[in-house]
C-alpha positions as a LaTeX table, in Angstrom:
\begin{tabular}{lrrr}
\hline
Residue & $x$ (\AA) & $y$ (\AA) & $z$ (\AA) \\
\hline
Unk1 & $-18.86$ & $-24.17$ & $-14.63$ \\
Unk2 & $-18.49$ & $-25.16$ & $-10.94$ \\
Unk3 & $-15.86$ & $-27.77$ & $-11.81$ \\
Unk4 & $-13.86$ & $-25.20$ & $-13.71$ \\
Unk5 & $-13.97$ & $-22.71$ & $-10.83$ \\
Unk6 & $-12.86$ & $-25.40$ & $-8.34$ \\
Unk7 & $-9.88$ & $-26.25$ & $-10.56$ \\
Unk8 & $-8.96$ & $-22.56$ & $-10.82$ \\
Unk9 & $-9.25$ & $-22.22$ & $-7.05$ \\
Unk10 & $-6.84$ & $-25.11$ & $-6.55$ \\
Unk11 & $-4.33$ & $-23.62$ & $-8.98$ \\
Unk12 & $-4.56$ & $-20.18$ & $-7.39$ \\
Unk13 & $-4.25$ & $-21.65$ & $-3.89$ \\
Unk14 & $-1.09$ & $-23.57$ & $-4.82$ \\
Unk15 & 0.47 & $-20.48$ & $-6.38$ \\
Unk16 & $-0.33$ & $-18.26$ & $-3.39$ \\
Unk17 & 0.74 & $-20.90$ & $-0.85$ \\
Unk18 & 4.07 & $-21.83$ & $-2.37$ \\
Unk19 & 5.00 & $-18.61$ & $-4.15$ \\
Unk20 & 3.61 & $-15.82$ & $-1.96$ \\
Unk21 & 6.33 & $-13.33$ & $-2.84$ \\
Unk22 & 6.52 & $-13.87$ & $-6.56$ \\
Unk23 & 6.40 & $-10.67$ & $-8.67$ \\
Unk24 & 2.83 & $-9.60$ & $-9.36$ \\
Unk25 & 1.35 & $-11.98$ & $-6.79$ \\
Unk26 & $-0.95$ & $-9.21$ & $-5.53$ \\
Unk27 & $-2.99$ & $-9.57$ & $-8.69$ \\
Unk28 & $-3.29$ & $-12.57$ & $-10.96$ \\
Unk29 & $-1.38$ & $-11.94$ & $-14.18$ \\
Unk30 & $-1.83$ & $-15.34$ & $-15.86$ \\
Unk31 & $-4.27$ & $-15.35$ & $-18.75$ \\
Unk32 & $-7.19$ & $-17.76$ & $-18.44$ \\
Unk33 & $-10.87$ & $-17.85$ & $-19.26$ \\
Unk34 & $-13.40$ & $-17.57$ & $-16.46$ \\
Unk35 & $-16.48$ & $-18.15$ & $-18.60$ \\
Unk36 & $-17.56$ & $-21.33$ & $-20.33$ \\
Unk37 & $-18.59$ & $-19.71$ & $-23.60$ \\
Unk38 & $-18.62$ & $-16.35$ & $-25.40$ \\
Unk39 & $-22.28$ & $-15.76$ & $-24.45$ \\
Unk40 & $-21.24$ & $-15.03$ & $-20.86$ \\
Unk41 & $-19.99$ & $-11.82$ & $-19.25$ \\
Unk42 & $-18.81$ & $-11.72$ & $-15.61$ \\
Unk43 & $-21.08$ & $-9.43$ & $-13.58$ \\
Unk44 & $-20.92$ & $-10.66$ & $-9.97$ \\
Unk45 & $-18.96$ & $-12.83$ & $-7.58$ \\
Unk46 & $-20.08$ & $-14.63$ & $-4.43$ \\
Unk47 & $-18.63$ & $-12.82$ & $-1.44$ \\
Unk48 & $-17.73$ & $-9.26$ & $-0.51$ \\
Unk49 & $-17.51$ & $-6.12$ & $-2.64$ \\
Unk50 & $-15.08$ & $-5.38$ & $-5.47$ \\
Unk51 & $-14.53$ & $-1.91$ & $-6.86$ \\
Unk52 & $-13.66$ & $-1.18$ & $-10.49$ \\
Unk53 & $-12.91$ & 2.25 & $-11.97$ \\
Unk54 & $-13.14$ & 3.12 & $-15.67$ \\
Unk55 & $-10.57$ & 5.76 & $-16.62$ \\
Unk56 & $-10.55$ & 7.57 & $-19.96$ \\
Unk57 & $-10.20$ & 11.21 & $-18.90$ \\
Unk58 & $-8.38$ & 13.38 & $-16.37$ \\
Unk59 & $-4.90$ & 14.08 & $-15.11$ \\
Unk60 & $-4.68$ & 15.84 & $-11.73$ \\
Unk61 & $-7.98$ & 14.34 & $-10.53$ \\
Unk62 & $-6.90$ & 10.85 & $-11.52$ \\
Unk63 & $-3.44$ & 11.31 & $-10.04$ \\
Unk64 & $-5.00$ & 12.30 & $-6.72$ \\
Unk65 & $-7.39$ & 9.36 & $-6.88$ \\
Unk66 & $-4.57$ & 6.89 & $-7.60$ \\
Unk67 & $-2.35$ & 8.42 & $-4.91$ \\
Unk68 & $-5.03$ & 7.94 & $-2.26$ \\
Unk69 & $-5.98$ & 4.36 & $-3.14$ \\
Unk70 & $-5.27$ & 1.81 & $-0.43$ \\
Unk71 & $-5.06$ & $-1.97$ & $-0.62$ \\
Unk72 & $-7.03$ & $-4.02$ & $-1.38$ \\
Unk73 & $-6.90$ & $-2.01$ & $-4.59$ \\
Unk74 & $-9.73$ & $-1.65$ & $-7.08$ \\
Unk75 & $-9.34$ & $-2.85$ & $-10.64$ \\
Unk76 & $-8.56$ & 0.10 & $-12.91$ \\
Unk77 & $-9.87$ & $-0.27$ & $-16.48$ \\
Unk78 & $-7.66$ & 2.01 & $-18.60$ \\
Unk79 & $-8.43$ & 3.55 & $-21.97$ \\
Unk80 & $-5.40$ & 3.25 & $-24.26$ \\
Unk81 & $-5.60$ & 6.84 & $-25.54$ \\
Unk82 & $-5.51$ & 8.01 & $-21.91$ \\
Unk83 & $-2.57$ & 5.71 & $-21.17$ \\
Unk84 & $-0.55$ & 7.27 & $-23.97$ \\
Unk85 & $-1.35$ & 10.82 & $-22.79$ \\
Unk86 & $-0.46$ & 10.34 & $-19.13$ \\
Unk87 & 2.55 & 8.00 & $-18.77$ \\
Unk88 & 3.50 & 9.50 & $-15.38$ \\
Unk89 & 0.18 & 8.46 & $-13.83$ \\
Unk90 & 0.49 & 5.03 & $-15.44$ \\
Unk91 & 3.93 & 4.74 & $-13.85$ \\
Unk92 & 2.41 & 5.57 & $-10.45$ \\
Unk93 & $-0.24$ & 2.89 & $-10.98$ \\
Unk94 & 2.47 & 0.35 & $-11.76$ \\
Unk95 & 4.63 & 1.45 & $-8.82$ \\
Unk96 & 1.72 & 0.80 & $-6.46$ \\
Unk97 & 1.05 & $-2.54$ & $-8.19$ \\
Unk98 & $-2.61$ & $-1.66$ & $-8.72$ \\
Unk99 & $-4.39$ & $-4.25$ & $-10.90$ \\
Unk100 & $-5.40$ & $-3.01$ & $-14.34$ \\
Unk101 & $-7.43$ & $-4.07$ & $-17.35$ \\
Unk102 & $-8.35$ & $-2.66$ & $-20.74$ \\
Unk103 & $-11.19$ & $-0.17$ & $-21.10$ \\
Unk104 & $-12.61$ & $-0.21$ & $-24.60$ \\
Unk105 & $-14.94$ & 2.03 & $-26.54$ \\
Unk106 & $-18.73$ & 1.72 & $-26.71$ \\
Unk107 & $-19.87$ & $-1.77$ & $-27.65$ \\
Unk108 & $-21.20$ & $-0.92$ & $-31.12$ \\
Unk109 & $-17.75$ & 0.45 & $-32.11$ \\
Unk110 & $-16.52$ & $-3.13$ & $-32.41$ \\
Unk111 & $-19.23$ & $-4.04$ & $-34.88$ \\
Unk112 & $-18.39$ & $-1.01$ & $-37.01$ \\
Unk113 & $-14.63$ & $-1.64$ & $-36.83$ \\
Unk114 & $-13.73$ & $-5.32$ & $-36.49$ \\
Unk115 & $-10.01$ & $-4.54$ & $-36.17$ \\
Unk116 & $-10.48$ & $-2.21$ & $-33.20$ \\
Unk117 & $-10.10$ & $-4.80$ & $-30.44$ \\
Unk118 & $-6.91$ & $-6.24$ & $-31.96$ \\
Unk119 & $-5.44$ & $-2.73$ & $-32.18$ \\
Unk120 & $-6.27$ & $-2.00$ & $-28.55$ \\
Unk121 & $-4.87$ & $-5.33$ & $-27.35$ \\
Unk122 & $-1.67$ & $-4.63$ & $-29.27$ \\
Unk123 & $-1.34$ & $-1.22$ & $-27.63$ \\
Unk124 & $-1.97$ & $-2.73$ & $-24.20$ \\
Unk125 & 0.78 & $-5.31$ & $-24.75$ \\
Unk126 & 3.11 & $-2.56$ & $-25.97$ \\
Unk127 & 2.67 & $-0.59$ & $-22.75$ \\
Unk128 & 2.35 & $-3.38$ & $-20.19$ \\
Unk129 & 4.18 & $-6.33$ & $-21.75$ \\
Unk130 & 1.23 & $-8.73$ & $-21.55$ \\
Unk131 & $-2.32$ & $-9.02$ & $-22.74$ \\
Unk132 & $-5.04$ & $-7.88$ & $-20.31$ \\
Unk133 & $-6.86$ & $-10.37$ & $-18.13$ \\
Unk134 & $-9.94$ & $-8.12$ & $-18.03$ \\
Unk135 & $-11.79$ & $-6.09$ & $-20.67$ \\
Unk136 & $-14.80$ & $-3.81$ & $-20.38$ \\
Unk137 & $-16.52$ & $-1.62$ & $-22.95$ \\
Unk138 & $-17.24$ & 1.94 & $-21.86$ \\
Unk139 & $-20.99$ & 1.29 & $-21.88$ \\
Unk140 & $-20.80$ & $-2.38$ & $-20.78$ \\
Unk141 & $-22.44$ & $-3.50$ & $-24.01$ \\
Unk142 & $-20.80$ & $-6.63$ & $-25.45$ \\
Unk143 & $-21.95$ & $-7.59$ & $-28.96$ \\
Unk144 & $-21.59$ & $-11.24$ & $-29.94$ \\
Unk145 & $-18.73$ & $-10.53$ & $-32.36$ \\
Unk146 & $-16.82$ & $-8.77$ & $-29.58$ \\
Unk147 & $-17.45$ & $-11.55$ & $-27.06$ \\
Unk148 & $-16.25$ & $-14.10$ & $-29.59$ \\
Unk149 & $-13.09$ & $-12.09$ & $-30.29$ \\
Unk150 & $-12.40$ & $-11.78$ & $-26.56$ \\
Unk151 & $-12.96$ & $-15.51$ & $-26.11$ \\
Unk152 & $-10.51$ & $-16.27$ & $-28.92$ \\
Unk153 & $-7.97$ & $-13.88$ & $-27.36$ \\
Unk154 & $-8.39$ & $-15.43$ & $-23.87$ \\
Unk155 & $-9.44$ & $-12.09$ & $-22.38$ \\
Unk156 & $-12.31$ & $-12.01$ & $-19.89$ \\
Unk157 & $-15.24$ & $-9.62$ & $-20.45$ \\
Unk158 & $-16.24$ & $-7.99$ & $-17.19$ \\
Unk159 & $-19.43$ & $-6.05$ & $-16.61$ \\
Unk160 & $-20.69$ & $-4.96$ & $-13.21$ \\
Unk161 & $-23.44$ & $-5.54$ & $-10.68$ \\
Unk162 & $-23.82$ & $-1.86$ & $-9.89$ \\
Unk163 & $-22.92$ & 1.34 & $-11.78$ \\
Unk164 & $-22.63$ & 4.46 & $-9.61$ \\
Unk165 & $-20.98$ & 7.87 & $-9.42$ \\
Unk166 & $-23.26$ & 10.33 & $-7.61$ \\
Unk167 & $-26.14$ & 10.57 & $-5.15$ \\
Unk168 & $-26.61$ & 8.19 & $-2.25$ \\
Unk169 & $-24.36$ & 5.11 & $-2.38$ \\
Unk170 & $-26.21$ & 1.94 & $-3.39$ \\
Unk171 & $-27.04$ & $-0.73$ & $-0.81$ \\
Unk172 & $-24.44$ & $-3.45$ & $-0.34$ \\
Unk173 & $-24.99$ & $-6.62$ & $-2.39$ \\
Unk174 & $-22.98$ & $-9.71$ & $-1.55$ \\
Unk175 & $-20.52$ & $-10.48$ & $-4.33$ \\
Unk176 & $-21.07$ & $-7.12$ & $-6.00$ \\
Unk177 & $-18.77$ & $-5.67$ & $-8.65$ \\
Unk178 & $-19.16$ & $-1.88$ & $-8.54$ \\
Unk179 & $-18.32$ & 0.18 & $-11.63$ \\
Unk180 & $-17.60$ & 3.88 & $-11.29$ \\
Unk181 & $-16.68$ & 6.13 & $-14.25$ \\
Unk182 & $-14.00$ & 8.71 & $-14.80$ \\
Unk183 & $-14.99$ & 9.90 & $-18.28$ \\
Unk184 & $-14.99$ & 13.43 & $-19.65$ \\
Unk185 & $-18.79$ & 13.62 & $-19.61$ \\
Unk186 & $-19.36$ & 11.59 & $-16.43$ \\
Unk187 & $-16.93$ & 11.18 & $-13.58$ \\
Unk188 & $-16.95$ & 10.62 & $-9.86$ \\
Unk189 & $-15.81$ & 13.35 & $-7.48$ \\
Unk190 & $-13.38$ & 12.66 & $-4.63$ \\
Unk191 & $-16.14$ & 13.55 & $-2.14$ \\
Unk192 & $-18.51$ & 11.00 & $-3.68$ \\
Unk193 & $-15.72$ & 8.43 & $-3.86$ \\
Unk194 & $-14.98$ & 8.80 & $-0.15$ \\
Unk195 & $-18.70$ & 8.64 & 0.63 \\
Unk196 & $-18.99$ & 5.32 & $-1.22$ \\
Unk197 & $-15.92$ & 3.92 & 0.54 \\
Unk198 & $-17.47$ & 4.60 & 3.93 \\
Unk199 & $-20.36$ & 2.24 & 3.18 \\
Unk200 & $-18.49$ & $-1.03$ & 2.60 \\
Unk201 & $-15.30$ & $-3.03$ & 3.06 \\
Unk202 & $-13.65$ & $-4.02$ & $-0.20$ \\
Unk203 & $-11.96$ & $-7.18$ & $-1.34$ \\
Unk204 & $-9.84$ & $-7.62$ & $-4.44$ \\
Unk205 & $-11.73$ & $-8.61$ & $-7.57$ \\
Unk206 & $-10.09$ & $-12.03$ & $-7.42$ \\
Unk207 & $-11.18$ & $-12.40$ & $-3.80$ \\
Unk208 & $-14.79$ & $-11.68$ & $-4.73$ \\
Unk209 & $-14.78$ & $-13.95$ & $-7.78$ \\
Unk210 & $-12.83$ & $-16.90$ & $-6.41$ \\
Unk211 & $-14.94$ & $-17.53$ & $-3.33$ \\
Unk212 & $-16.17$ & $-20.85$ & $-4.79$ \\
Unk213 & $-18.24$ & $-19.45$ & $-7.65$ \\
Unk214 & $-18.91$ & $-16.51$ & $-9.93$ \\
Unk215 & $-22.06$ & $-15.30$ & $-11.61$ \\
Unk216 & $-22.20$ & $-14.49$ & $-15.29$ \\
Unk217 & $-24.76$ & $-12.79$ & $-17.44$ \\
Unk218 & $-25.80$ & $-14.75$ & $-20.49$ \\
Unk219 & $-26.32$ & $-12.39$ & $-23.41$ \\
Unk220 & $-28.61$ & $-13.47$ & $-26.25$ \\
Unk221 & $-27.02$ & $-13.65$ & $-29.67$ \\
\hline
\end{tabular}
């Protein structure tokens, strides 16, 4: 695992050093695997704090949220049904060059419908012209069949270190990946979002993960 991460670091360093202004250089667009086997899900990096936001509901609230985001940007995990309903907000996300990934359904949906992931990946490619680098289920449950399908598709499953959307912000953990929801039934308010942002300095997800090592969660079969 460490050897693989070192190799990836060297590749990323060369790209950033010699091609700093290449299109999309703010967020890695190349597809590669960050885990050694399908049993692993990325849940934590080594340094700093990375923010990820799951979006499957909302228009004006989400537009305000996206409008106020500042670099280093969080990773936005986007539900494909939401993407098709709100193309103007998606356009704003792309204009700001905010990194995105694919937000799926609950984990057990992929055991009930084995074609679901392929359908969602196809929709993602239709809208964004490439397959996603990152994938997360809405409940962060990753059945073995889903992890295997993601592995075969060269898409990285990403969980989180901390899930939060209300109350007192959690204490800072080095290398943390924070997940906050914007679902119909559970979503963060702008006041809570600003309160969280006051408690830590963020790095990009790549910056948190590529500081020499990443931590994965091994899920039993």
